[in-house]
PDB file of C-alpha atoms in Angstrom:
ATOM      1  CA  MET A1281     107.705  46.719  -2.658  1.00 65.00           C
ATOM      2  CA  SER A1282     109.388  43.730  -0.995  1.00 81.00           C
ATOM      3  CA  ILE A1283     108.436  40.181  -1.947  1.00 80.00           C
ATOM      4  CA  ILE A1284     107.099  39.594   1.578  1.00 80.00           C
ATOM      5  CA  LYS A1285     104.782  42.617   1.341  1.00 81.00           C
ATOM      6  CA  LEU A1286     103.598  41.521  -2.078  1.00 77.00           C
ATOM      7  CA  LEU A1287     102.902  37.952  -0.971  1.00 75.00           C
ATOM      8  CA  THR A1288     101.010  39.081   2.107  1.00 79.00           C
ATOM      9  CA  SER A1289      98.782  41.483   0.179  1.00 86.00           C
ATOM     10  CA  SER A1290      95.462  40.410  -1.341  1.00 85.00           C
ATOM     11  CA  VAL A1291      96.881  40.836  -4.860  1.00 88.00           C
ATOM     12  CA  GLY A1292      99.993  38.830  -3.959  1.00 89.00           C
ATOM     13  CA  ARG A1293      97.948  36.045  -2.482  1.00 91.00           C
ATOM     14  CA  LYS A1294      95.779  35.932  -5.578  1.00 91.00           C
ATOM     15  CA  ILE A1295      98.872  35.752  -7.751  1.00 92.00           C
ATOM     16  CA  LEU A1296     100.287  32.957  -5.568  1.00 93.00           C
ATOM     17  CA  MET A1297      96.929  31.145  -5.767  1.00 91.00           C
ATOM     18  CA  ALA A1298      96.930  31.500  -9.553  1.00 93.00           C
ATOM     19  CA  ILE A1299     100.491  30.303 -10.046  1.00 95.00           C
ATOM     20  CA  THR A1300     100.280  27.379  -7.612  1.00 95.00           C
ATOM     21  CA  GLY A1301      96.837  26.429  -8.924  1.00 94.00           C
ATOM     22  CA  LEU A1302      98.105  26.350 -12.524  1.00 95.00           C
ATOM     23  CA  LEU A1303     101.163  24.355 -11.494  1.00 96.00           C
ATOM     24  CA  LEU A1304      98.904  21.874  -9.690  1.00 95.00           C
ATOM     25  CA  ALA A1305      96.607  21.681 -12.737  1.00 94.00           C
ATOM     26  CA  PHE A1306      99.659  20.950 -14.895  1.00 95.00           C
ATOM     27  CA  PHE A1307     100.726  18.182 -12.484  1.00 95.00           C
ATOM     28  CA  MET A1308      97.173  16.741 -12.540  1.00 93.00           C
ATOM     29  CA  ALA A1309      97.230  16.579 -16.334  1.00 94.00           C
ATOM     30  CA  PHE A1310     100.559  14.710 -16.203  1.00 94.00           C
ATOM     31  CA  HIS A1311      99.226  12.444 -13.426  1.00 94.00           C
ATOM     32  CA  LEU A1312      96.060  11.733 -15.390  1.00 93.00           C
ATOM     33  CA  PHE A1313      98.117  10.863 -18.479  1.00 95.00           C
ATOM     34  CA  GLY A1314     100.165   8.400 -16.462  1.00 94.00           C
ATOM     35  CA  ASN A1315      97.084   6.839 -14.860  1.00 92.00           C
ATOM     36  CA  LEU A1316      95.601   6.235 -18.305  1.00 95.00           C
ATOM     37  CA  PHE A1317      98.130   3.396 -18.550  1.00 95.00           C
ATOM     38  CA  LEU A1318      95.657   1.516 -16.313  1.00 93.00           C
ATOM     39  CA  PHE A1319      93.482   1.170 -19.400  1.00 95.00           C
ATOM     40  CA  VAL A1320      96.345  -0.045 -21.579  1.00 96.00           C
ATOM     41  CA  GLY A1321      97.064  -3.006 -19.349  1.00 95.00           C
ATOM     42  CA  PRO A1322      98.686  -4.263 -16.130  1.00 95.00           C
ATOM     43  CA  ASP A1323     102.192  -4.643 -17.571  1.00 96.00           C
ATOM     44  CA  GLU A1324     102.182  -1.167 -19.095  1.00 97.00           C
ATOM     45  CA  PHE A1325     100.921   0.472 -15.878  1.00 95.00           C
ATOM     46  CA  ASN A1326     103.447  -1.403 -13.752  1.00 95.00           C
ATOM     47  CA  ALA A1327     106.237  -0.403 -16.153  1.00 96.00           C
ATOM     48  CA  TYR A1328     105.149   3.240 -15.980  1.00 95.00           C
ATOM     49  CA  VAL A1329     105.230   3.239 -12.165  1.00 94.00           C
ATOM     50  CA  GLU A1330     108.609   1.445 -12.162  1.00 94.00           C
ATOM     51  CA  LYS A1331     109.931   4.122 -14.519  1.00 95.00           C
ATOM     52  CA  LEU A1332     108.821   6.823 -12.097  1.00 93.00           C
ATOM     53  CA  HIS A1333     110.431   4.942  -9.210  1.00 91.00           C
ATOM     54  CA  SER A1334     113.703   4.688 -11.199  1.00 95.00           C
ATOM     55  CA  LEU A1335     113.886   8.476 -11.135  1.00 94.00           C
ATOM     56  CA  GLY A1336     114.421   8.187  -7.364  1.00 90.00           C
ATOM     57  CA  PHE A1337     115.568  11.452  -5.813  1.00 93.00           C
ATOM     58  CA  LEU A1338     114.081  13.537  -8.642  1.00 96.00           C
ATOM     59  CA  ILE A1339     110.623  12.216  -7.782  1.00 93.00           C
ATOM     60  CA  ARG A1340     111.187  13.095  -4.079  1.00 93.00           C
ATOM     61  CA  ILE A1341     112.085  16.638  -5.115  1.00 96.00           C
ATOM     62  CA  ALA A1342     108.947  16.859  -7.305  1.00 94.00           C
ATOM     63  CA  GLU A1343     106.849  15.522  -4.423  1.00 93.00           C
ATOM     64  CA  PHE A1344     108.310  18.136  -2.080  1.00 96.00           C
ATOM     65  CA  PHE A1345     107.331  20.934  -4.455  1.00 96.00           C
ATOM     66  CA  LEU A1346     103.920  19.388  -5.042  1.00 95.00           C
ATOM     67  CA  VAL A1347     103.197  19.370  -1.312  1.00 95.00           C
ATOM     68  CA  LEU A1348     104.595  22.922  -1.023  1.00 96.00           C
ATOM     69  CA  PHE A1349     102.252  24.093  -3.856  1.00 96.00           C
ATOM     70  CA  VAL A1350      99.230  22.349  -2.296  1.00 95.00           C
ATOM     71  CA  PHE A1351      99.792  23.896   1.126  1.00 94.00           C
ATOM     72  CA  SER A1352     100.602  27.393  -0.177  1.00 94.00           C
ATOM     73  CA  HIS A1353      97.570  27.265  -2.466  1.00 94.00           C
ATOM     74  CA  ALA A1354      95.334  26.128   0.413  1.00 93.00           C
ATOM     75  CA  TYR A1355      96.816  28.639   2.881  1.00 93.00           C
ATOM     76  CA  SER A1356      96.374  31.530   0.477  1.00 91.00           C
ATOM     77  CA  GLY A1357      92.863  30.393  -0.343  1.00 90.00           C
ATOM     78  CA  ILE A1358      91.885  30.196   3.344  1.00 91.00           C
ATOM     79  CA  LEU A1359      93.307  33.671   4.033  1.00 90.00           C
ATOM     80  CA  LEU A1360      91.519  35.188   1.023  1.00 88.00           C
ATOM     81  CA  TRP A1361      88.263  33.417   1.966  1.00 86.00           C
ATOM     82  CA  ILE A1362      88.446  34.824   5.507  1.00 89.00           C
ATOM     83  CA  LYS A1363      89.203  38.332   4.163  1.00 87.00           C
ATOM     84  CA  ASN A1364      86.299  38.090   1.684  1.00 81.00           C
ATOM     85  CA  ARG A1365      83.885  36.908   4.414  1.00 81.00           C
ATOM     86  CA  LYS A1366      84.820  39.868   6.594  1.00 82.00           C
ATOM     87  CA  ALA A1367      84.425  42.280   3.686  1.00 78.00           C
ATOM     88  CA  LYS A1368      80.968  40.902   2.838  1.00 73.00           C
ATOM     89  CA  ARG A1369      79.795  41.627   6.386  1.00 72.00           C
ATOM     90  CA  VAL A1370      80.872  45.255   6.046  1.00 65.00           C
ATOM     91  CA  THR A1371      79.484  46.039   2.599  1.00 58.00           C
ATOM     92  CA  SER A1372      76.104  45.342   1.153  1.00 52.00           C
ATOM     93  CA  SER A1373      77.300  45.552  -2.457  1.00 54.00           C
ATOM     94  CA  TYR A1374      77.951  41.779  -2.539  1.00 52.00           C
ATOM     95  CA  SER A1375      75.560  40.002  -4.803  1.00 56.00           C
ATOM     96  CA  LYS A1376      75.304  36.299  -5.651  1.00 59.00           C
ATOM     97  CA  GLU A1377      74.470  37.343  -9.206  1.00 58.00           C
ATOM     98  CA  ASN A1378      78.013  38.690  -9.562  1.00 61.00           C
ATOM     99  CA  THR A1379      79.746  35.393  -8.768  1.00 70.00           C
ATOM    100  CA  SER A1380      79.406  31.894 -10.205  1.00 76.00           C
ATOM    101  CA  GLY A1381      78.444  28.861  -8.180  1.00 76.00           C
ATOM    102  CA  ALA A1382      81.955  27.493  -8.737  1.00 72.00           C
ATOM    103  CA  ALA A1383      83.430  30.670  -7.287  1.00 74.00           C
ATOM    104  CA  ARG A1384      81.100  30.653  -4.298  1.00 78.00           C
ATOM    105  CA  SER A1385      81.832  26.991  -3.572  1.00 82.00           C
ATOM    106  CA  ALA A1386      85.606  27.147  -4.152  1.00 85.00           C
ATOM    107  CA  ALA A1387      86.349  27.001  -0.378  1.00 84.00           C
ATOM    108  CA  PHE A1388      84.065  24.006   0.036  1.00 88.00           C
ATOM    109  CA  THR A1389      85.326  22.134  -3.009  1.00 90.00           C
ATOM    110  CA  GLY A1390      88.929  22.987  -2.034  1.00 90.00           C
ATOM    111  CA  SER A1391      88.347  21.520   1.425  1.00 91.00           C
ATOM    112  CA  ILE A1392      86.962  18.280   0.004  1.00 92.00           C
ATOM    113  CA  ILE A1393      89.854  18.101  -2.503  1.00 92.00           C
ATOM    114  CA  PHE A1394      92.339  18.577   0.377  1.00 92.00           C
ATOM    115  CA  ILE A1395      90.734  15.673   2.290  1.00 93.00           C
ATOM    116  CA  PHE A1396      90.885  13.652  -0.916  1.00 92.00           C
ATOM    117  CA  LEU A1397      94.591  14.410  -1.362  1.00 92.00           C
ATOM    118  CA  ILE A1398      95.435  13.408   2.178  1.00 92.00           C
ATOM    119  CA  THR A1399      93.509  10.157   1.647  1.00 89.00           C
ATOM    120  CA  HIS A1400      95.114   9.568  -1.719  1.00 89.00           C
ATOM    121  CA  TRP A1401      98.633  10.165  -0.392  1.00 89.00           C
ATOM    122  CA  SER A1402      98.083   8.076   2.716  1.00 85.00           C
ATOM    123  CA  THR A1403      96.845   5.102   0.694  1.00 85.00           C
ATOM    124  CA  PHE A1404      98.284   4.901  -2.829  1.00 86.00           C
ATOM    125  CA  TRP A1405     101.527   6.748  -2.148  1.00 85.00           C
ATOM    126  CA  TYR A1406     102.116   4.747   0.989  1.00 85.00           C
ATOM    127  CA  LYS A1407     101.285   1.442  -0.771  1.00 85.00           C
ATOM    128  CA  PHE A1408     103.440   2.252  -3.791  1.00 85.00           C
ATOM    129  CA  ASN A1409     106.445   3.469  -1.805  1.00 82.00           C
ATOM    130  CA  VAL A1410     106.367   1.556   1.482  1.00 82.00           C
ATOM    131  CA  ASN A1411     104.037  -1.417   1.681  1.00 78.00           C
ATOM    132  CA  LEU A1412     103.017  -3.206  -1.524  1.00 82.00           C
ATOM    133  CA  GLN A1413     102.342  -6.447   0.433  1.00 83.00           C
ATOM    134  CA  GLY A1414     103.254  -8.658  -2.549  1.00 87.00           C
ATOM    135  CA  MET A1415     100.849  -6.896  -4.917  1.00 89.00           C
ATOM    136  CA  THR A1416     101.729  -5.242  -8.233  1.00 91.00           C
ATOM    137  CA  TYR A1417     101.032  -1.533  -8.649  1.00 91.00           C
ATOM    138  CA  TYR A1418      98.158  -2.393 -10.969  1.00 93.00           C
ATOM    139  CA  GLU A1419      96.607  -4.727  -8.367  1.00 91.00           C
ATOM    140  CA  VAL A1420      96.884  -2.057  -5.644  1.00 90.00           C
ATOM    141  CA  VAL A1421      94.923   0.371  -7.796  1.00 91.00           C
ATOM    142  CA  THR A1422      92.358  -1.996  -9.272  1.00 91.00           C
ATOM    143  CA  LYS A1423      91.804  -4.726  -6.694  1.00 89.00           C
ATOM    144  CA  SER A1424      92.883  -3.700  -3.204  1.00 87.00           C
ATOM    145  CA  SER A1425      90.684  -2.266  -0.476  1.00 86.00           C
ATOM    146  CA  VAL A1426      92.524   1.072  -0.720  1.00 83.00           C
ATOM    147  CA  GLY A1427      91.906   1.162  -4.442  1.00 86.00           C
ATOM    148  CA  PHE A1428      89.054   0.683  -6.819  1.00 88.00           C
ATOM    149  CA  GLY A1429      88.436  -2.819  -5.522  1.00 88.00           C
ATOM    150  CA  SER A1430      86.327  -1.060  -2.885  1.00 89.00           C
ATOM    151  CA  PRO A1431      82.965   0.456  -4.000  1.00 92.00           C
ATOM    152  CA  ILE A1432      83.244   3.075  -1.209  1.00 92.00           C
ATOM    153  CA  VAL A1433      86.728   4.162  -2.312  1.00 89.00           C
ATOM    154  CA  SER A1434      85.544   4.232  -5.943  1.00 91.00           C
ATOM    155  CA  LEU A1435      82.523   6.416  -5.051  1.00 94.00           C
ATOM    156  CA  PHE A1436      84.715   8.758  -2.994  1.00 93.00           C
ATOM    157  CA  TYR A1437      87.100   9.140  -5.915  1.00 92.00           C
ATOM    158  CA  ILE A1438      84.296   9.805  -8.370  1.00 94.00           C
ATOM    159  CA  ILE A1439      82.818  12.519  -6.126  1.00 94.00           C
ATOM    160  CA  ALA A1440      86.243  14.047  -5.374  1.00 94.00           C
ATOM    161  CA  ILE A1441      87.223  14.150  -9.071  1.00 93.00           C
ATOM    162  CA  ALA A1442      83.862  15.714  -9.997  1.00 94.00           C
ATOM    163  CA  LEU A1443      84.401  18.395  -7.316  1.00 93.00           C
ATOM    164  CA  LEU A1444      87.925  18.890  -8.564  1.00 93.00           C
ATOM    165  CA  GLY A1445      86.590  19.601 -12.038  1.00 91.00           C
ATOM    166  CA  TYR A1446      84.126  22.110 -10.605  1.00 90.00           C
ATOM    167  CA  HIS A1447      86.915  23.701  -8.582  1.00 92.00           C
ATOM    168  CA  LEU A1448      89.078  23.938 -11.705  1.00 91.00           C
ATOM    169  CA  LYS A1449      86.251  25.566 -13.632  1.00 88.00           C
ATOM    170  CA  HIS A1450      86.534  28.557 -11.333  1.00 87.00           C
ATOM    171  CA  GLY A1451      90.274  28.282 -10.698  1.00 89.00           C
ATOM    172  CA  ILE A1452      91.542  28.330 -14.252  1.00 90.00           C
ATOM    173  CA  ALA A1453      89.276  31.229 -15.220  1.00 87.00           C
ATOM    174  CA  SER A1454      90.232  33.119 -12.088  1.00 88.00           C
ATOM    175  CA  ALA A1455      93.960  32.459 -12.615  1.00 91.00           C
ATOM    176  CA  GLY A1456      93.709  33.744 -16.182  1.00 89.00           C
ATOM    177  CA  GLN A1457      92.050  36.909 -14.945  1.00 88.00           C
ATOM    178  CA  THR A1458      94.496  37.411 -12.040  1.00 88.00           C
ATOM    179  CA  LEU A1459      97.514  36.931 -14.296  1.00 88.00           C
ATOM    180  CA  GLY A1460      96.065  39.244 -16.972  1.00 87.00           C
ATOM    181  CA  VAL A1461      95.733  36.552 -19.634  1.00 86.00           C
ATOM    182  CA  VAL A1462      91.937  36.979 -19.943  1.00 80.00           C
ATOM    183  CA  GLY A1463      89.562  39.778 -19.057  1.00 69.00           C
ATOM    184  CA  THR A1464      89.188  43.417 -19.895  1.00 61.00           C
ATOM    185  CA  LYS A1465      91.443  44.957 -17.231  1.00 56.00           C
TER     186      LYS A1465
END
């Protein structure tokens, strides 16, 4: 079987979803660890961001792959969701008792997470890389209108992160099953 046939099959798309999802979860853990420097202090957080910036081209390569993983994960998810919706219309064996709420809402939570990512990249990434406007990185995150200085932005982040956790609840379990790490098959 060719790699193209595999990746366009349902099983191939599920494998791609599992691998990209796990890579994105690994990135999020690293990203969370770095953002915890916010709680250590302004100088430490600014030094952390400066260290990342000093990696230059390596960060641009990592960002390219991050965007590639996000889009391939989303694209595979959309295609599988469409295929599942069509299958549910044909068969009556589908039952809500067989799937968790996290699984049933994965398309919804994924859509909100995608909107969150676009917002996050267009604000923090842009500010950090293009237009600091005389602010430190710490000030951009904690005091600016694109950061947590805005109650609306803060609420949006809290909701998005909660939905991300719910999405991961299904995603990590599903990835383990797809990759044969957990389950009885």
